[in-house]
Amino acid sequence: MNTAPEFAAYPVAPAPVYSRWLAWAVALLVLSGSAGVALGSFIEPRMAVVGGALTVLLWMLALLLRVVYVRFNRHNALCYAEAAQQVSEAWWKRHREKVALVESVLLGATCTKSQHGLQLFSPAHRPPLPAKTDEGHTIRLGQVFGKDVAERECNLAILLALQWQQQRTDDSAFEPLRCYWQGSLAAWQAFVEQMARCSAQVHLPERPEPWQGMQSLDALIDQLQGAPASARILCAGCQSSPLQPQSRLPAGEAAVLWVLGPEGGVGFSRGEWFAADTDSLPAVARRALQQSELAAPTPICVSFSQPNVPDLSATGWNTRQHVQDANFGLLDSLQAMVVQTLAAWYVEQHQEPCAWLANDPHHTLALGIVHPHDSNS
């Protein structure tokens, strides 16, 4: 679970009821006086006075100890509350950290540039018609060739490299701190080889780190906190889903690339995740809003349908208007990167937050909110 720290209330001692203490004092004095009178024939008057004085002193000492105990208790409660507040604030400060999307590429049957992606938000947009084959229905990129999935993914990676090179405006050397890849190693090698041919100043490792969804996003946000403004992390991937005759959706394919930095673009937050067996979906959705310091859900939420979570309406988010199933087909591994990219393009265009929702390799569901670029950060 990804919940904020919670602390039980410190047990506060009740304040002394002074009226009762005064009543006890009067009672003790009366008893002492009565005892002195009753025992006047057995003890000297001086001893009776001393006994009464000792009784009063013991009462005052007991009251003093009671007051000191309450004061110490209140002081400890205040220190406990301050420490709990500091821990909570530190947790939320880290939880609200973001990174900037400096560059992005999204390739799908419906878009190859951000201008195309923004059209997906238009009510006039019509999704592509799936192609029918003997094995099932597909939504494929027309620029990609190949019959088997492995070949298509390699060609997708080559197309992704070409599109990124075409979009790049900075010709300086590019050597990211870390590279993440969603897909096969063969597709990554095709991507690296193509980048070496068309852009020699881009230096990429032979083996990237596997993209693990929210875990990887969380890790790279940690790494970019306090990093130089020029620091960059590359995240990319491509997927061509195999044909499945009984699939609920056509087999889709897409490729995504992000260049992330500490600042300079729309902000990706750590996001939240939902585990069906341990979490409450409404609570997770509320925590995502709290993470983004929003009082209400964003008007737009880019998502894929989630058959394993039938009651998405419990989030209170607009999860039906911008479902991308018909635009991209079945994308089990690349869903989150696709919707996060579309959300980022929407934020860049409209300068208002946009939510996203998709599956995750380690959780039932992942969700979050993309923020406009903060010029003061």
PDB file of N, CA and C in Angstrom, residues 229-288:
ATOM      1  N   ALA A 229      20.251  20.781 -14.226  1.00  0.00           N
ATOM      2  CA  ALA A 229      19.150  21.042 -15.150  1.00  0.00           C
ATOM      3  C   ALA A 229      19.329  20.309 -16.476  1.00  0.00           C
ATOM      4  N   SER A 230      20.578  19.986 -16.819  1.00  0.00           N
ATOM      5  CA  SER A 230      20.845  19.304 -18.093  1.00  0.00           C
ATOM      6  C   SER A 230      20.711  17.790 -17.995  1.00  0.00           C
ATOM      7  N   ALA A 231      20.490  17.255 -16.813  1.00  0.00           N
ATOM      8  CA  ALA A 231      20.391  15.804 -16.648  1.00  0.00           C
ATOM      9  C   ALA A 231      19.172  15.260 -17.390  1.00  0.00           C
ATOM     10  N   ARG A 232      19.329  14.101 -17.976  1.00  0.00           N
ATOM     11  CA  ARG A 232      18.244  13.498 -18.752  1.00  0.00           C
ATOM     12  C   ARG A 232      18.167  11.994 -18.486  1.00  0.00           C
ATOM     13  N   ILE A 233      16.944  11.482 -18.533  1.00  0.00           N
ATOM     14  CA  ILE A 233      16.688  10.042 -18.478  1.00  0.00           C
ATOM     15  C   ILE A 233      15.791   9.697 -19.654  1.00  0.00           C
ATOM     16  N   LEU A 234      16.150   8.640 -20.364  1.00  0.00           N
ATOM     17  CA  LEU A 234      15.385   8.199 -21.531  1.00  0.00           C
ATOM     18  C   LEU A 234      14.501   7.019 -21.154  1.00  0.00           C
ATOM     19  N   CYS A 235      13.229   7.114 -21.475  1.00  0.00           N
ATOM     20  CA  CYS A 235      12.280   6.003 -21.281  1.00  0.00           C
ATOM     21  C   CYS A 235      11.588   5.774 -22.623  1.00  0.00           C
ATOM     22  N   ALA A 236      11.579   4.545 -23.084  1.00  0.00           N
ATOM     23  CA  ALA A 236      10.966   4.262 -24.378  1.00  0.00           C
ATOM     24  C   ALA A 236      10.477   2.819 -24.399  1.00  0.00           C
ATOM     25  N   GLY A 237       9.741   2.497 -25.425  1.00  0.00           N
ATOM     26  CA  GLY A 237       9.257   1.130 -25.571  1.00  0.00           C
ATOM     27  C   GLY A 237       8.394   0.982 -26.798  1.00  0.00           C
ATOM     28  N   CYS A 238       8.215  -0.234 -27.203  1.00  0.00           N
ATOM     29  CA  CYS A 238       7.318  -0.514 -28.320  1.00  0.00           C
ATOM     30  C   CYS A 238       6.678  -1.879 -28.107  1.00  0.00           C
ATOM     31  N   GLN A 239       5.479  -2.019 -28.609  1.00  0.00           N
ATOM     32  CA  GLN A 239       4.751  -3.274 -28.457  1.00  0.00           C
ATOM     33  C   GLN A 239       3.883  -3.510 -29.681  1.00  0.00           C
ATOM     34  N   SER A 240       3.925  -4.726 -30.155  1.00  0.00           N
ATOM     35  CA  SER A 240       3.010  -5.186 -31.191  1.00  0.00           C
ATOM     36  C   SER A 240       2.315  -6.426 -30.638  1.00  0.00           C
ATOM     37  N   SER A 241       1.063  -6.284 -30.297  1.00  0.00           N
ATOM     38  CA  SER A 241       0.341  -7.372 -29.634  1.00  0.00           C
ATOM     39  C   SER A 241       0.054  -8.502 -30.612  1.00  0.00           C
ATOM     40  N   PRO A 242       0.189  -9.739 -30.171  1.00  0.00           N
ATOM     41  CA  PRO A 242      -0.114 -10.879 -31.056  1.00  0.00           C
ATOM     42  C   PRO A 242      -1.610 -10.986 -31.317  1.00  0.00           C
ATOM     43  N   LEU A 243      -1.931 -11.584 -32.428  1.00  0.00           N
ATOM     44  CA  LEU A 243      -3.342 -11.783 -32.792  1.00  0.00           C
ATOM     45  C   LEU A 243      -3.972 -12.840 -31.888  1.00  0.00           C
ATOM     46  N   GLN A 244      -5.179 -12.555 -31.415  1.00  0.00           N
ATOM     47  CA  GLN A 244      -5.915 -13.487 -30.566  1.00  0.00           C
ATOM     48  C   GLN A 244      -7.360 -13.535 -31.062  1.00  0.00           C
ATOM     49  N   PRO A 245      -7.774 -14.683 -31.610  1.00  0.00           N
ATOM     50  CA  PRO A 245      -9.119 -14.753 -32.208  1.00  0.00           C
ATOM     51  C   PRO A 245     -10.240 -14.392 -31.243  1.00  0.00           C
ATOM     52  N   GLN A 246     -10.115 -14.736 -29.985  1.00  0.00           N
ATOM     53  CA  GLN A 246     -11.201 -14.499 -29.030  1.00  0.00           C
ATOM     54  C   GLN A 246     -10.968 -13.255 -28.173  1.00  0.00           C
ATOM     55  N   SER A 247     -10.043 -12.402 -28.585  1.00  0.00           N
ATOM     56  CA  SER A 247      -9.734 -11.218 -27.795  1.00  0.00           C
ATOM     57  C   SER A 247     -10.889 -10.223 -27.819  1.00  0.00           C
ATOM     58  N   ARG A 248     -11.086  -9.530 -26.706  1.00  0.00           N
ATOM     59  CA  ARG A 248     -12.158  -8.529 -26.626  1.00  0.00           C
ATOM     60  C   ARG A 248     -11.820  -7.294 -27.448  1.00  0.00           C
ATOM     61  N   LEU A 249     -10.523  -7.080 -27.751  1.00  0.00           N
ATOM     62  CA  LEU A 249     -10.082  -5.913 -28.519  1.00  0.00           C
ATOM     63  C   LEU A 249      -9.185  -6.357 -29.670  1.00  0.00           C
ATOM     64  N   PRO A 250      -9.106  -5.574 -30.739  1.00  0.00           N
ATOM     65  CA  PRO A 250      -8.149  -5.892 -31.806  1.00  0.00           C
ATOM     66  C   PRO A 250      -6.718  -5.814 -31.280  1.00  0.00           C
ATOM     67  N   ALA A 251      -5.837  -6.598 -31.860  1.00  0.00           N
ATOM     68  CA  ALA A 251      -4.426  -6.547 -31.488  1.00  0.00           C
ATOM     69  C   ALA A 251      -3.862  -5.197 -31.910  1.00  0.00           C
ATOM     70  N   GLY A 252      -3.311  -4.470 -30.964  1.00  0.00           N
ATOM     71  CA  GLY A 252      -2.792  -3.139 -31.250  1.00  0.00           C
ATOM     72  C   GLY A 252      -1.286  -3.098 -31.248  1.00  0.00           C
ATOM     73  N   GLU A 253      -0.744  -1.947 -31.607  1.00  0.00           N
ATOM     74  CA  GLU A 253       0.686  -1.728 -31.512  1.00  0.00           C
ATOM     75  C   GLU A 253       0.956  -0.233 -31.379  1.00  0.00           C
ATOM     76  N   ALA A 254       2.041   0.077 -30.704  1.00  0.00           N
ATOM     77  CA  ALA A 254       2.403   1.470 -30.469  1.00  0.00           C
ATOM     78  C   ALA A 254       3.861   1.532 -30.046  1.00  0.00           C
ATOM     79  N   ALA A 255       4.422   2.724 -30.124  1.00  0.00           N
ATOM     80  CA  ALA A 255       5.779   2.980 -29.648  1.00  0.00           C
ATOM     81  C   ALA A 255       5.781   4.334 -28.944  1.00  0.00           C
ATOM     82  N   VAL A 256       6.537   4.425 -27.865  1.00  0.00           N
ATOM     83  CA  VAL A 256       6.559   5.640 -27.042  1.00  0.00           C
ATOM     84  C   VAL A 256       7.994   5.961 -26.685  1.00  0.00           C
ATOM     85  N   LEU A 257       8.284   7.263 -26.587  1.00  0.00           N
ATOM     86  CA  LEU A 257       9.597   7.714 -26.124  1.00  0.00           C
ATOM     87  C   LEU A 257       9.425   8.965 -25.277  1.00  0.00           C
ATOM     88  N   TRP A 258      10.113   8.973 -24.129  1.00  0.00           N
ATOM     89  CA  TRP A 258      10.156  10.155 -23.267  1.00  0.00           C
ATOM     90  C   TRP A 258      11.618  10.528 -23.021  1.00  0.00           C
ATOM     91  N   VAL A 259      11.875  11.809 -23.017  1.00  0.00           N
ATOM     92  CA  VAL A 259      13.123  12.342 -22.465  1.00  0.00           C
ATOM     93  C   VAL A 259      12.720  13.177 -21.260  1.00  0.00           C
ATOM     94  N   LEU A 260      13.147  12.746 -20.076  1.00  0.00           N
ATOM     95  CA  LEU A 260      12.741  13.378 -18.830  1.00  0.00           C
ATOM     96  C   LEU A 260      13.913  14.118 -18.209  1.00  0.00           C
ATOM     97  N   GLY A 261      13.602  15.245 -17.576  1.00  0.00           N
ATOM     98  CA  GLY A 261      14.616  16.038 -16.900  1.00  0.00           C
ATOM     99  C   GLY A 261      14.068  16.640 -15.627  1.00  0.00           C
ATOM    100  N   PRO A 262      14.913  17.328 -14.844  1.00  0.00           N
ATOM    101  CA  PRO A 262      14.436  17.946 -13.603  1.00  0.00           C
ATOM    102  C   PRO A 262      13.464  19.084 -13.839  1.00  0.00           C
ATOM    103  N   GLU A 263      13.564  19.758 -14.986  1.00  0.00           N
ATOM    104  CA  GLU A 263      12.701  20.904 -15.281  1.00  0.00           C
ATOM    105  C   GLU A 263      12.643  21.119 -16.780  1.00  0.00           C
ATOM    106  N   GLY A 264      11.679  21.942 -17.199  1.00  0.00           N
ATOM    107  CA  GLY A 264      11.633  22.315 -18.605  1.00  0.00           C
ATOM    108  C   GLY A 264      10.450  21.801 -19.386  1.00  0.00           C
ATOM    109  N   GLY A 265       9.479  21.186 -18.756  1.00  0.00           N
ATOM    110  CA  GLY A 265       8.313  20.697 -19.484  1.00  0.00           C
ATOM    111  C   GLY A 265       7.175  20.399 -18.531  1.00  0.00           C
ATOM    112  N   VAL A 266       6.111  19.812 -19.052  1.00  0.00           N
ATOM    113  CA  VAL A 266       4.983  19.430 -18.199  1.00  0.00           C
ATOM    114  C   VAL A 266       5.470  18.416 -17.159  1.00  0.00           C
ATOM    115  N   GLY A 267       4.782  18.387 -16.015  1.00  0.00           N
ATOM    116  CA  GLY A 267       5.272  17.597 -14.898  1.00  0.00           C
ATOM    117  C   GLY A 267       4.591  16.255 -14.753  1.00  0.00           C
ATOM    118  N   PHE A 268       5.404  15.198 -14.660  1.00  0.00           N
ATOM    119  CA  PHE A 268       4.916  13.866 -14.329  1.00  0.00           C
ATOM    120  C   PHE A 268       5.076  13.663 -12.821  1.00  0.00           C
ATOM    121  N   SER A 269       3.996  13.332 -12.145  1.00  0.00           N
ATOM    122  CA  SER A 269       4.057  13.040 -10.715  1.00  0.00           C
ATOM    123  C   SER A 269       4.298  11.544 -10.507  1.00  0.00           C
ATOM    124  N   ARG A 270       4.540  11.179  -9.256  1.00  0.00           N
ATOM    125  CA  ARG A 270       4.764   9.764  -8.942  1.00  0.00           C
ATOM    126  C   ARG A 270       3.522   8.923  -9.214  1.00  0.00           C
ATOM    127  N   GLY A 271       2.351   9.544  -9.126  1.00  0.00           N
ATOM    128  CA  GLY A 271       1.125   8.803  -9.353  1.00  0.00           C
ATOM    129  C   GLY A 271       0.778   7.887  -8.190  1.00  0.00           C
ATOM    130  N   GLU A 272      -0.291   7.164  -8.360  1.00  0.00           N
ATOM    131  CA  GLU A 272      -0.773   6.234  -7.327  1.00  0.00           C
ATOM    132  C   GLU A 272      -1.052   4.884  -7.972  1.00  0.00           C
ATOM    133  N   TRP A 273      -1.144   3.874  -7.129  1.00  0.00           N
ATOM    134  CA  TRP A 273      -1.525   2.559  -7.641  1.00  0.00           C
ATOM    135  C   TRP A 273      -2.596   1.951  -6.757  1.00  0.00           C
ATOM    136  N   PHE A 274      -3.341   1.057  -7.379  1.00  0.00           N
ATOM    137  CA  PHE A 274      -4.464   0.395  -6.715  1.00  0.00           C
ATOM    138  C   PHE A 274      -4.265  -1.105  -6.788  1.00  0.00           C
ATOM    139  N   ALA A 275      -4.333  -1.768  -5.638  1.00  0.00           N
ATOM    140  CA  ALA A 275      -4.292  -3.233  -5.555  1.00  0.00           C
ATOM    141  C   ALA A 275      -5.661  -3.709  -5.102  1.00  0.00           C
ATOM    142  N   ALA A 276      -6.315  -4.511  -5.926  1.00  0.00           N
ATOM    143  CA  ALA A 276      -7.712  -4.876  -5.678  1.00  0.00           C
ATOM    144  C   ALA A 276      -7.903  -5.597  -4.353  1.00  0.00           C
ATOM    145  N   ASP A 277      -6.889  -6.333  -3.892  1.00  0.00           N
ATOM    146  CA  ASP A 277      -7.067  -7.133  -2.681  1.00  0.00           C
ATOM    147  C   ASP A 277      -6.781  -6.367  -1.394  1.00  0.00           C
ATOM    148  N   THR A 278      -6.164  -5.185  -1.497  1.00  0.00           N
ATOM    149  CA  THR A 278      -5.809  -4.456  -0.271  1.00  0.00           C
ATOM    150  C   THR A 278      -6.287  -3.014  -0.238  1.00  0.00           C
ATOM    151  N   ASP A 279      -6.552  -2.411  -1.374  1.00  0.00           N
ATOM    152  CA  ASP A 279      -6.834  -0.972  -1.422  1.00  0.00           C
ATOM    153  C   ASP A 279      -8.293  -0.679  -1.709  1.00  0.00           C
ATOM    154  N   SER A 280      -8.699   0.520  -1.350  1.00  0.00           N
ATOM    155  CA  SER A 280     -10.010   1.054  -1.710  1.00  0.00           C
ATOM    156  C   SER A 280      -9.825   2.008  -2.886  1.00  0.00           C
ATOM    157  N   LEU A 281     -10.498   1.729  -4.004  1.00  0.00           N
ATOM    158  CA  LEU A 281     -10.318   2.555  -5.196  1.00  0.00           C
ATOM    159  C   LEU A 281     -10.697   4.018  -4.960  1.00  0.00           C
ATOM    160  N   PRO A 282     -11.825   4.324  -4.295  1.00  0.00           N
ATOM    161  CA  PRO A 282     -12.114   5.743  -4.023  1.00  0.00           C
ATOM    162  C   PRO A 282     -11.023   6.410  -3.187  1.00  0.00           C
ATOM    163  N   ALA A 283     -10.458   5.684  -2.221  1.00  0.00           N
ATOM    164  CA  ALA A 283      -9.397   6.256  -1.384  1.00  0.00           C
ATOM    165  C   ALA A 283      -8.146   6.536  -2.199  1.00  0.00           C
ATOM    166  N   VAL A 284      -7.799   5.629  -3.109  1.00  0.00           N
ATOM    167  CA  VAL A 284      -6.632   5.834  -3.966  1.00  0.00           C
ATOM    168  C   VAL A 284      -6.850   7.040  -4.878  1.00  0.00           C
ATOM    169  N   ALA A 285      -8.054   7.178  -5.434  1.00  0.00           N
ATOM    170  CA  ALA A 285      -8.350   8.322  -6.294  1.00  0.00           C
ATOM    171  C   ALA A 285      -8.267   9.636  -5.511  1.00  0.00           C
ATOM    172  N   ARG A 286      -8.769   9.629  -4.282  1.00  0.00           N
ATOM    173  CA  ARG A 286      -8.681  10.842  -3.450  1.00  0.00           C
ATOM    174  C   ARG A 286      -7.225  11.172  -3.135  1.00  0.00           C
ATOM    175  N   ARG A 287      -6.408  10.137  -2.890  1.00  0.00           N
ATOM    176  CA  ARG A 287      -4.999  10.381  -2.588  1.00  0.00           C
ATOM    177  C   ARG A 287      -4.272  10.949  -3.812  1.00  0.00           C
ATOM    178  N   ALA A 288      -4.665  10.531  -5.015  1.00  0.00           N
ATOM    179  CA  ALA A 288      -4.063  11.090  -6.227  1.00  0.00           C
ATOM    180  C   ALA A 288      -4.375  12.581  -6.344  1.00  0.00           C
TER     181      ALA A 288
END
